[in-house]
XYZ file of C-alpha atoms in Angstrom:
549
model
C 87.253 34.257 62.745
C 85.258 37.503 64.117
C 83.588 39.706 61.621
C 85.550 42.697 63.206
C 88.296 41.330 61.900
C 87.501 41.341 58.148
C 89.689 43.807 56.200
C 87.057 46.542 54.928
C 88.723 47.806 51.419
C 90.806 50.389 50.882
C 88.508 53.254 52.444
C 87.937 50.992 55.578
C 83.934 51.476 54.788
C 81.707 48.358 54.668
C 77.869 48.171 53.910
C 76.394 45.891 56.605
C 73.236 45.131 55.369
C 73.626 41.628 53.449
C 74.715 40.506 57.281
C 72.235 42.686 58.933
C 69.537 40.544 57.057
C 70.634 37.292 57.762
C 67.778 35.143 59.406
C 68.271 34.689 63.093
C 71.037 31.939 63.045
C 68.581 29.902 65.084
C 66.500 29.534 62.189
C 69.362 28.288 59.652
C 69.034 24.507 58.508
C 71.929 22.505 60.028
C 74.911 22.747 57.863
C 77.304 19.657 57.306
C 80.977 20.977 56.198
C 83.259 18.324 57.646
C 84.173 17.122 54.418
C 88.166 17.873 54.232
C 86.972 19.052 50.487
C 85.248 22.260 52.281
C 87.686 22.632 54.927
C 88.155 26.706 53.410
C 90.397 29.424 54.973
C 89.151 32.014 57.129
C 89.559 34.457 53.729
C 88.299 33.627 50.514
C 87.032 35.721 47.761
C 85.508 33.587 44.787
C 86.539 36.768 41.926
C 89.776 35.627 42.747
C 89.434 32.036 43.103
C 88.190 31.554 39.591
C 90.396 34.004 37.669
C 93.527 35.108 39.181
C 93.882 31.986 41.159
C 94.320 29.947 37.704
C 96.632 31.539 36.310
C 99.141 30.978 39.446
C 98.324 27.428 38.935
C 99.801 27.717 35.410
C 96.283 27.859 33.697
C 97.111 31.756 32.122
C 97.401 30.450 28.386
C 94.577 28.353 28.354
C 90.830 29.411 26.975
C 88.800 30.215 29.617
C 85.551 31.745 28.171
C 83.969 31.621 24.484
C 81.419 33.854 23.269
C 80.210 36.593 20.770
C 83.256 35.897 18.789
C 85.849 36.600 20.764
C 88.154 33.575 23.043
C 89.333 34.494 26.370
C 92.529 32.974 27.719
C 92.208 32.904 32.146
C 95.415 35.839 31.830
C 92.742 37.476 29.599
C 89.890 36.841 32.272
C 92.222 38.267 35.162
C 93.387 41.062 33.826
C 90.088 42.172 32.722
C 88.166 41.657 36.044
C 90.861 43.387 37.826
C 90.601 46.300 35.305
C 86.781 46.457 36.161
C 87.055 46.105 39.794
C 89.293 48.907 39.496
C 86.445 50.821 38.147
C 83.705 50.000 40.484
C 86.211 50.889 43.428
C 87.634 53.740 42.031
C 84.856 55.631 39.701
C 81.409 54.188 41.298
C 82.504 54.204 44.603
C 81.869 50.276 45.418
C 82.516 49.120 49.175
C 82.302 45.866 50.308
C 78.543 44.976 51.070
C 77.276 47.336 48.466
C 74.429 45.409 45.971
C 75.509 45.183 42.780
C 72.726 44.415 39.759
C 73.877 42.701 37.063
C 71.563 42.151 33.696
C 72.856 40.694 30.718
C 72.506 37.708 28.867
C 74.857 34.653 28.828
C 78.052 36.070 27.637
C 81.766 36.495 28.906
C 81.218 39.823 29.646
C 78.250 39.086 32.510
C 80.929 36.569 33.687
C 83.149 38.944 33.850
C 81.134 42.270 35.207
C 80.282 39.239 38.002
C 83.610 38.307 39.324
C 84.941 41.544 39.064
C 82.310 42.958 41.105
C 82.770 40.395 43.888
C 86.788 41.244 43.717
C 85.542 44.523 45.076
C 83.388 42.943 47.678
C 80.562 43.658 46.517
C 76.967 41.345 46.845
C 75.979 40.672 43.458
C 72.610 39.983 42.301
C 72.370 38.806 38.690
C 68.909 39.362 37.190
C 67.200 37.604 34.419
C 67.215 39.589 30.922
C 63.681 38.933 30.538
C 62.458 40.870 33.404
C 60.361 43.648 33.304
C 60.584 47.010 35.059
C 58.130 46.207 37.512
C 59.617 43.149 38.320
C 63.339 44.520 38.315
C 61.830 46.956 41.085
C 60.725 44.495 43.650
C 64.437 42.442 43.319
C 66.028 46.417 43.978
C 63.593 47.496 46.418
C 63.930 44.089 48.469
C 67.990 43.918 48.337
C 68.498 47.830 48.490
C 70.582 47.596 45.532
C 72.471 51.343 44.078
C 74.630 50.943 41.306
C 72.960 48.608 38.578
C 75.654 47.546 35.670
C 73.550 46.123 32.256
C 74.471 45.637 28.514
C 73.565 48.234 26.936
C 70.855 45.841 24.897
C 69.330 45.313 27.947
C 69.573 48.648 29.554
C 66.064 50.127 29.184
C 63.962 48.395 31.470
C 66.391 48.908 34.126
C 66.563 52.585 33.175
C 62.523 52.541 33.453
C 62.699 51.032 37.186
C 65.608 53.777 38.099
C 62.866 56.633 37.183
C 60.792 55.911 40.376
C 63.378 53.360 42.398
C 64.150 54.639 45.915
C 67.058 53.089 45.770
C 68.731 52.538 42.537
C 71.209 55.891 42.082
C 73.549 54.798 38.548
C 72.313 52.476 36.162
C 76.229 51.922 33.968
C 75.992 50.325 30.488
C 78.662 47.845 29.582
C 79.346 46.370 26.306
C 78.219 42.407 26.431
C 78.128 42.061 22.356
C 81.651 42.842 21.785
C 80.308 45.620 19.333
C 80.828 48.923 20.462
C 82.037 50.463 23.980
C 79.866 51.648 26.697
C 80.554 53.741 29.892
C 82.149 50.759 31.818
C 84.321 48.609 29.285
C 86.183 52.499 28.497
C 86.390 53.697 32.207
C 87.746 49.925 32.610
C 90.268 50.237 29.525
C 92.250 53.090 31.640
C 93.028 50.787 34.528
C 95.997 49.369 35.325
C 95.067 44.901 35.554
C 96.283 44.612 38.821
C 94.119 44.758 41.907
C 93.976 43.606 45.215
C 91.077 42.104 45.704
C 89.318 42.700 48.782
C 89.850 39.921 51.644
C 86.241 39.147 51.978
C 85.616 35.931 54.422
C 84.443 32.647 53.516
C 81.025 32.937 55.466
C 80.519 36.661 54.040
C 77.467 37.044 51.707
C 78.634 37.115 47.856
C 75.538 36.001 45.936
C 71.771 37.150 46.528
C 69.627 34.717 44.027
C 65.975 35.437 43.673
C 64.305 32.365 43.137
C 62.262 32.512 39.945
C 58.667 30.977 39.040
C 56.849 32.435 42.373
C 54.080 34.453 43.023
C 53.850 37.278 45.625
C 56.933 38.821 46.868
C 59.862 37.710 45.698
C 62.676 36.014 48.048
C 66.109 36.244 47.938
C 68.543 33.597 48.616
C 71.919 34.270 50.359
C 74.668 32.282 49.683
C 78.696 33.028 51.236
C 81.209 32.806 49.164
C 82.561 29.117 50.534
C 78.576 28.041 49.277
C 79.771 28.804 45.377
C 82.780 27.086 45.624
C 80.986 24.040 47.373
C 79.091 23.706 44.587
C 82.136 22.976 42.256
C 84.056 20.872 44.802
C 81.051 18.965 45.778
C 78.800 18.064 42.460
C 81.023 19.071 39.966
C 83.686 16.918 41.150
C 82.734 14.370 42.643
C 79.595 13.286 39.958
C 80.828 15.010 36.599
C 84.609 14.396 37.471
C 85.337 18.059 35.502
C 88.434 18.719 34.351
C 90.827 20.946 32.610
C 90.056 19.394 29.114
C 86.681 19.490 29.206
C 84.193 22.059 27.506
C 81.056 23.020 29.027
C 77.963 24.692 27.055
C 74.599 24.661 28.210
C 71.426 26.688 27.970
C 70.202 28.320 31.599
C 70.759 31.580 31.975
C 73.658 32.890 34.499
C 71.468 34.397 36.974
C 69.776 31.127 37.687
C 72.210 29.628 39.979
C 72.035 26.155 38.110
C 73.264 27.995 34.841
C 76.021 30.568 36.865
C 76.932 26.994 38.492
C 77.303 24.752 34.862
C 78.094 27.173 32.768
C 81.089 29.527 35.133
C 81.689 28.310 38.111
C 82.053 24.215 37.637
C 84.423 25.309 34.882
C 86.152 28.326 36.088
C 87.087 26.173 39.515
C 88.970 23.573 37.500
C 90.443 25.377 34.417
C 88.397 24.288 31.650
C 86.606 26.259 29.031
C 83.011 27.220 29.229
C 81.321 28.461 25.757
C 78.824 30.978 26.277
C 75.457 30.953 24.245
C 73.181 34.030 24.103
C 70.056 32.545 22.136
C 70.488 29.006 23.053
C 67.360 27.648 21.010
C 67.575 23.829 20.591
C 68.914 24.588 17.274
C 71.859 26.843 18.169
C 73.020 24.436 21.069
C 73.061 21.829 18.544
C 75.012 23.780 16.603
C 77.331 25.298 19.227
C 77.504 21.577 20.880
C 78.789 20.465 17.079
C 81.223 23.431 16.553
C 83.166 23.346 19.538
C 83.388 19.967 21.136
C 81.574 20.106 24.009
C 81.905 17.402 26.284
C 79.704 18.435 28.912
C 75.887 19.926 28.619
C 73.514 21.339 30.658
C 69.999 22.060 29.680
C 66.160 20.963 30.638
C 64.391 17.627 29.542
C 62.343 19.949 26.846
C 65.637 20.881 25.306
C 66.687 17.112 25.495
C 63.404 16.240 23.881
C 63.761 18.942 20.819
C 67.711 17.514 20.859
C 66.444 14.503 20.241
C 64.402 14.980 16.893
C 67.464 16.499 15.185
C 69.774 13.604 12.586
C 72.151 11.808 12.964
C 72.904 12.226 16.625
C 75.552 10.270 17.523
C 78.025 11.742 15.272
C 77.009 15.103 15.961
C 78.146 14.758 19.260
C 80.790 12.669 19.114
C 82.752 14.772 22.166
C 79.788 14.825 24.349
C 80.627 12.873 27.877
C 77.896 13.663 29.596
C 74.684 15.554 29.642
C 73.095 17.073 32.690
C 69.072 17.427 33.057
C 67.487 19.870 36.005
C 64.733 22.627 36.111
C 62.428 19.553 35.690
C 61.852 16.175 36.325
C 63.287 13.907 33.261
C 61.160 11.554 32.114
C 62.174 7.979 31.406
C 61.280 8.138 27.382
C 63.582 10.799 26.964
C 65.727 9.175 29.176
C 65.983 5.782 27.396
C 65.824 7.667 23.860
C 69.190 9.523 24.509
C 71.043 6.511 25.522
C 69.726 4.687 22.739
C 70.539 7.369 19.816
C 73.577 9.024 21.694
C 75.472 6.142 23.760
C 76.242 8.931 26.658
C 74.759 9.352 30.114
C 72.179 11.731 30.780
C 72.046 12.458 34.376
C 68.864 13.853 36.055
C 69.318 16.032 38.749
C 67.596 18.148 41.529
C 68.338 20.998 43.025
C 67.204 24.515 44.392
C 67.449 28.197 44.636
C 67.721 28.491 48.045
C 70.264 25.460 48.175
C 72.406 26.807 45.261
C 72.623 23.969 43.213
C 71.581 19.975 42.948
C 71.925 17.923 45.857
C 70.234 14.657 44.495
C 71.569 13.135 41.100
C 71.955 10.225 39.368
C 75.822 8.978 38.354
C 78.012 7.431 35.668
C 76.868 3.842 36.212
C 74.054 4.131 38.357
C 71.435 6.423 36.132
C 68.193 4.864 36.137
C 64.848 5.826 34.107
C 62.845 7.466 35.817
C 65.100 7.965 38.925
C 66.707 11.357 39.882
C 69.138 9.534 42.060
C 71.275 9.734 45.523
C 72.309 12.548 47.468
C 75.742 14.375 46.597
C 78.559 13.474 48.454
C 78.350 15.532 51.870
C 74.178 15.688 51.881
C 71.546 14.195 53.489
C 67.663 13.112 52.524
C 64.988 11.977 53.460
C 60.808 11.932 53.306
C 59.280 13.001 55.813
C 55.634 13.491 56.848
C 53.841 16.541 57.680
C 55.116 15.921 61.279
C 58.903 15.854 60.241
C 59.015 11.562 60.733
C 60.502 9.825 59.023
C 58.196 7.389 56.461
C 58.715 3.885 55.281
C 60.666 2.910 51.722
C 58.178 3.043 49.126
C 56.285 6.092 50.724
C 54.960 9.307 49.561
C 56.339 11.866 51.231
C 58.334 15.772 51.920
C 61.815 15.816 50.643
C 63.603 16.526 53.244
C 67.561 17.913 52.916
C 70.828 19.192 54.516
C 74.304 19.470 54.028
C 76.934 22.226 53.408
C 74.648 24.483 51.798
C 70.882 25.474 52.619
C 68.359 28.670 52.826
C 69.259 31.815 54.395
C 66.657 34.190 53.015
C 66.941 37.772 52.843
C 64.667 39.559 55.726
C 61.612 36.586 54.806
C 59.393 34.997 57.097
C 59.187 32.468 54.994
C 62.114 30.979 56.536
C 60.089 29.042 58.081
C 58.283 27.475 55.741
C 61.502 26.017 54.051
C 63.330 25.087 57.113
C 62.389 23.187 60.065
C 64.180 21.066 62.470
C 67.180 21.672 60.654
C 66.139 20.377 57.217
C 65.412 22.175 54.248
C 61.835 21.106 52.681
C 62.419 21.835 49.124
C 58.663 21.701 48.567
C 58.630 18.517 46.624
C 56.953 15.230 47.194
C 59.384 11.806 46.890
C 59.688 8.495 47.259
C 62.578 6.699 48.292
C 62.565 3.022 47.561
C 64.807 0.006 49.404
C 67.724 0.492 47.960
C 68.197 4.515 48.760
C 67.310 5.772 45.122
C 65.277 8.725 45.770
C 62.194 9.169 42.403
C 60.724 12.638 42.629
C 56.538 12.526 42.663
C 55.392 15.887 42.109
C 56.260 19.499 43.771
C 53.642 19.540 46.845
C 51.419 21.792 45.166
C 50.715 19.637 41.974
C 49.901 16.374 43.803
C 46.474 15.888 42.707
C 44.060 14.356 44.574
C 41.132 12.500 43.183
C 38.384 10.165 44.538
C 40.496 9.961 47.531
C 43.844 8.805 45.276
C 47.098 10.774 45.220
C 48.198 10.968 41.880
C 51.251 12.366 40.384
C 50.765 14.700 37.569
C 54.586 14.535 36.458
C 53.914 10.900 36.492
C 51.284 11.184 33.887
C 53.464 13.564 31.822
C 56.053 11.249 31.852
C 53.470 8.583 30.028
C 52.152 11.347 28.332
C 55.511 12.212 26.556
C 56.058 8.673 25.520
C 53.577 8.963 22.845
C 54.713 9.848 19.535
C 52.396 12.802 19.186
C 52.772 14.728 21.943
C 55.705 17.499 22.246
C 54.986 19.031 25.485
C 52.427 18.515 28.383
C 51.781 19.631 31.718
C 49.355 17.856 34.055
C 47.522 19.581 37.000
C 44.246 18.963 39.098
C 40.928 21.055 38.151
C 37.629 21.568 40.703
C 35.539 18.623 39.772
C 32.141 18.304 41.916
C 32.174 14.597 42.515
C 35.493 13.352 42.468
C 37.097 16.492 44.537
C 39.489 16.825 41.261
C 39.983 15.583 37.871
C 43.185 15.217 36.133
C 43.554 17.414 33.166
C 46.519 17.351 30.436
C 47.630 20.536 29.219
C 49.560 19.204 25.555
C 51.277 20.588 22.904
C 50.996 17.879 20.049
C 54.394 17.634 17.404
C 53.920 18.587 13.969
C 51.650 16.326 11.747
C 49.533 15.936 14.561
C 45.713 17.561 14.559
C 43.970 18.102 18.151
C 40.555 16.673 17.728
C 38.596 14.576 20.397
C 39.875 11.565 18.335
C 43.432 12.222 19.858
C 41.959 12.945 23.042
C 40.757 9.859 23.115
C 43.920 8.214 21.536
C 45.940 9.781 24.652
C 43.491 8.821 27.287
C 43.860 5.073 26.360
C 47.723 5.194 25.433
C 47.400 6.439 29.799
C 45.395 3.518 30.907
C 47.454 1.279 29.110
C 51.115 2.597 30.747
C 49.388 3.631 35.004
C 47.222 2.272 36.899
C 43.394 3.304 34.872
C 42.166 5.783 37.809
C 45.591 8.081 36.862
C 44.067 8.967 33.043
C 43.487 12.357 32.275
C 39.888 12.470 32.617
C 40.300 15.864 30.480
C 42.781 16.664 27.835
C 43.183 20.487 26.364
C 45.578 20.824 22.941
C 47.012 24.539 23.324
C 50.077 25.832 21.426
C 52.622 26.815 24.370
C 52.695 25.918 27.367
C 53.498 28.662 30.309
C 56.934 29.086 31.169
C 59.287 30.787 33.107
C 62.765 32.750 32.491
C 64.288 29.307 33.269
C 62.438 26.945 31.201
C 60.121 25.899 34.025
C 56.570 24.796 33.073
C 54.517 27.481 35.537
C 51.595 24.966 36.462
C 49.952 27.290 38.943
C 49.154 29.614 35.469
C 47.453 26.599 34.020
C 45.692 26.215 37.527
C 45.104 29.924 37.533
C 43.026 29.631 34.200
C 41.197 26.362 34.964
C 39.301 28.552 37.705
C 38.601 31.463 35.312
């Protein structure tokens, strides 16, 4: 297919500038798609292919999004995109290409707001609802972005950055609570709910995702449209086996690709029902889990770990199936502790940003503790050295990956850095042992090493976490004169627990006893929170950042 051939929309005008800031294609990983599964057609919008397309498939009566009170069948969800397409096209004056910002929290209207805008052919980049004007302003000054659509309860940070933005024209408010009507949901009531979408390609850019928990400036990830569907017909089906019955909840927000992937698209691609959760605290997802079936959950081991103080489990969540883990490593206690109290898998996953979603797991009969697993169906690993060669079973080393999806930043020479020869270096240190089974080690930048050992910090969390006092912890590496660095755990004890140098002490020896005696924390701080970002990821580098103060 040549780009000149792409229908442009109904005013024959197309924004260029997604494409124009491709990476040279000389610096794109290598990308495996001869899987009959991602064998797409030259056209392919993903607006359409998770609303209208389910309802030809005889889907229309059947609830496709819960949330804020209100049940949405998929006629519901087509009718209502096409009536908000018809808006951006017609009212805001979207083109195909044109940025889109979208801020809201988890709710069917961001769902919505998100497919319809990629109907029109637009390249949508959902934000996190924690973000600050400042930070909202580097995301629209590096993508260029115009129009900006927001819930109204989120609307006045965005409104701040639009003050001084070079870029950012209309800010429109949109109704995500289901309490009142803003600008969009009553320019959107007028239109008529059909709309032809516009006939975007497979390999045209539909999603830019900022990858969160970075310093400096922030890069953008650009992923085609066939990359969100890959997600659904890789992982989704071939490890979680989704289906139309099932019901999907989770906890990451929307505009982290791991939570747009769990909680929208795995669902929306198959006909099931996804329930949306605004505040999902441990106790609400418990309670959400409980009240409408779920059989499927996403969330991060700290959720698991709260989860997993709560009564009387196992009835609770009679309809659960299977529970997901990414964001962080999952250690083996709470591994082992949710089979034992639950009876149903927990698989640990990894995946990134830049590669849209995981690309290592672990599977219904082959979940290990302590193990995140083997590559999805259509990837490749494998642990390199600094060099790119390959290193023997049982070795430290780079994860290495490729397969139908991988890192096209926006305009970023850090290309580089993430791709070489082909592979995508995810930044993480493995091992892969004998049998394939990849065990993740540490991110690159928290190996710690001491008196001329490597030593895992997540390792040491994970033996951390097994004690019945400790909540939380994060291990990094500190400046330490004669041994080059000490280890030093960051932990949040449970309730009934006092920090004193007694417990210190208690935690130090409960170390030696599980690792090898060198990997103890030679220094243990008790601190209230630990430092996280929008997506639940510990931020390590802050605790770094303060050990140097």
């Amino acid at each position: 297919m040549r780009r000149e051939d792409l229908r442009l929309g109904p005013s024959g005008h197309e924004d260029s500038f997604a494409r124009d800031n491709l990476p040279p294609a000389e610096l794109w990983p290598e990308f495996l798609l001869n899987r009959p599964e991602f064998a797409y057609p030259d056209y392919l919008n993903v607006g359409v292919e998770l609303s209208d397309r389910l309802v030809a498939c005889g889907f229309g009566d059947r609830i496709a999004l819960v949330g804020n009170g209100r049940r949405r069948s998929y006629r519901d969800l087509s009718a209502w995109t096409n009536q908000l397409a018809r808006a951006l096209v017609e009212d805001y004056g979207v083109r195909p290409g044109h940025r889109v910002l979208v801020r809201a929290p988890n709710s069917p209207a961001m769902v919505a707001v998100w497919l319809a805008a990629t109907k029109a052919g637009a390249v949508v980049v959902n934000t996190m609802p924690l973000l600050r004007a400042g930070e909202l302003t580097q995301i629209i000054d590096k993508a260029e972005i115009g129009l900006a659509l927001t819930d109204t309860r989120l609307a006045g940070e965005l409104l701040k950055a639009a003050q001084t933005s070079r870029f950012l024209k209309r800010v429109v408010e949109f109704d995500g609570a289901v309490t009142q009507e803003a600008e969009l949901d009553r320019v959107a009531l007028s239109k008529s709910t059909a709309f032809e979408a516009v006939q975007t390609g497979r390999d045209d850019v539909a999603l830019l995702a900022f990858t969160s928990g970075t310093t400096g400036e922030p890069k953008a990830t650009m992923h085609f449209h066939r990359d969100i569907l890959i997600m659904a017909d890789g992982y989704a089906s071939e490890v979680l086996r989704l289906g139309p019955e099932d019901v999907v909840l989770g906890s990451p927000p929307l505009a982290f690709t791991f939570g747009l992937g769990g909680l929208a698209v795995f669902p929306l691609r198959v006909g099931a029902t996804a329930v949306l959760l605004e505040d999902p605290t441990p106790p609400r997802l418990m309670e959400y889990l409980e009240t409408y079936g779920a059989t499927v959950v996403f969330t991060s081991p700290t959720a698991y770990r709260a989860l997993l103080a709560m009564d009387n489990l196992r009835s609770r969540l009679a309809s659960l199936r299977v529970a997901v883990s990414a964001g962080e490593t999952l250690p083996a206690s709470v591994f082992e502790e949710w089979l034992a109290k639950i009876g149903v898998p927990i698989l640990d996953g990894i995946g990134s940003t830049e590669m849209i979603h995981i690309f290592i797991t672990s599977r219904f009969g082959d979940a290990r503790a302590g193990a995140t697993g083997r590559p999805v169906a259509g990837y490749e690993a494998c642990i390199v050295d600094d060099a790119m060669q390959p290193v023997p079973a049982g070795t430290p080393g780079r994860l290495a990956v490729r397969g139908p999806t991988g890192c096209r930043y926006l305009a970023d020479a850090r290309q580089t850095n993430y791709v070489r020869d082909g592979w995508n270096l995810t930044g993480d240190a493995f091992v892969c042992d004998s049998e394939g089974i990849f065990h993740f080690s540490a991110r690159s930048d928290d190996m710690i090493i001491s008196a001329g050992y490597n030593i895992s910090g997540p390792e040491i969390e994970g033996a951390l976490l097994a004690h019945n006092a400790v909540a939380e912890c994060a291990v990094i590496g500190v400046p330490n004169l004669e041994r080059g660095e000490i280890v030093e755990a960051h932990v949040v004890l449970r309730g009934g627990f006092a920090a004193s140098e007694a417990m210190a002490c208690e935690l130090q020896d409960h170390v030696k006893a599980t690792l090898a005696p060198y990997k103890y924390p030679r220094s243990v701080r008790f601190i209230e929170e630990l430092p996280k970002t929008a997506t639940g990821k510990i931020q390590r580098f802050v605790l770094r950042q303060r050990a140097h103060q």
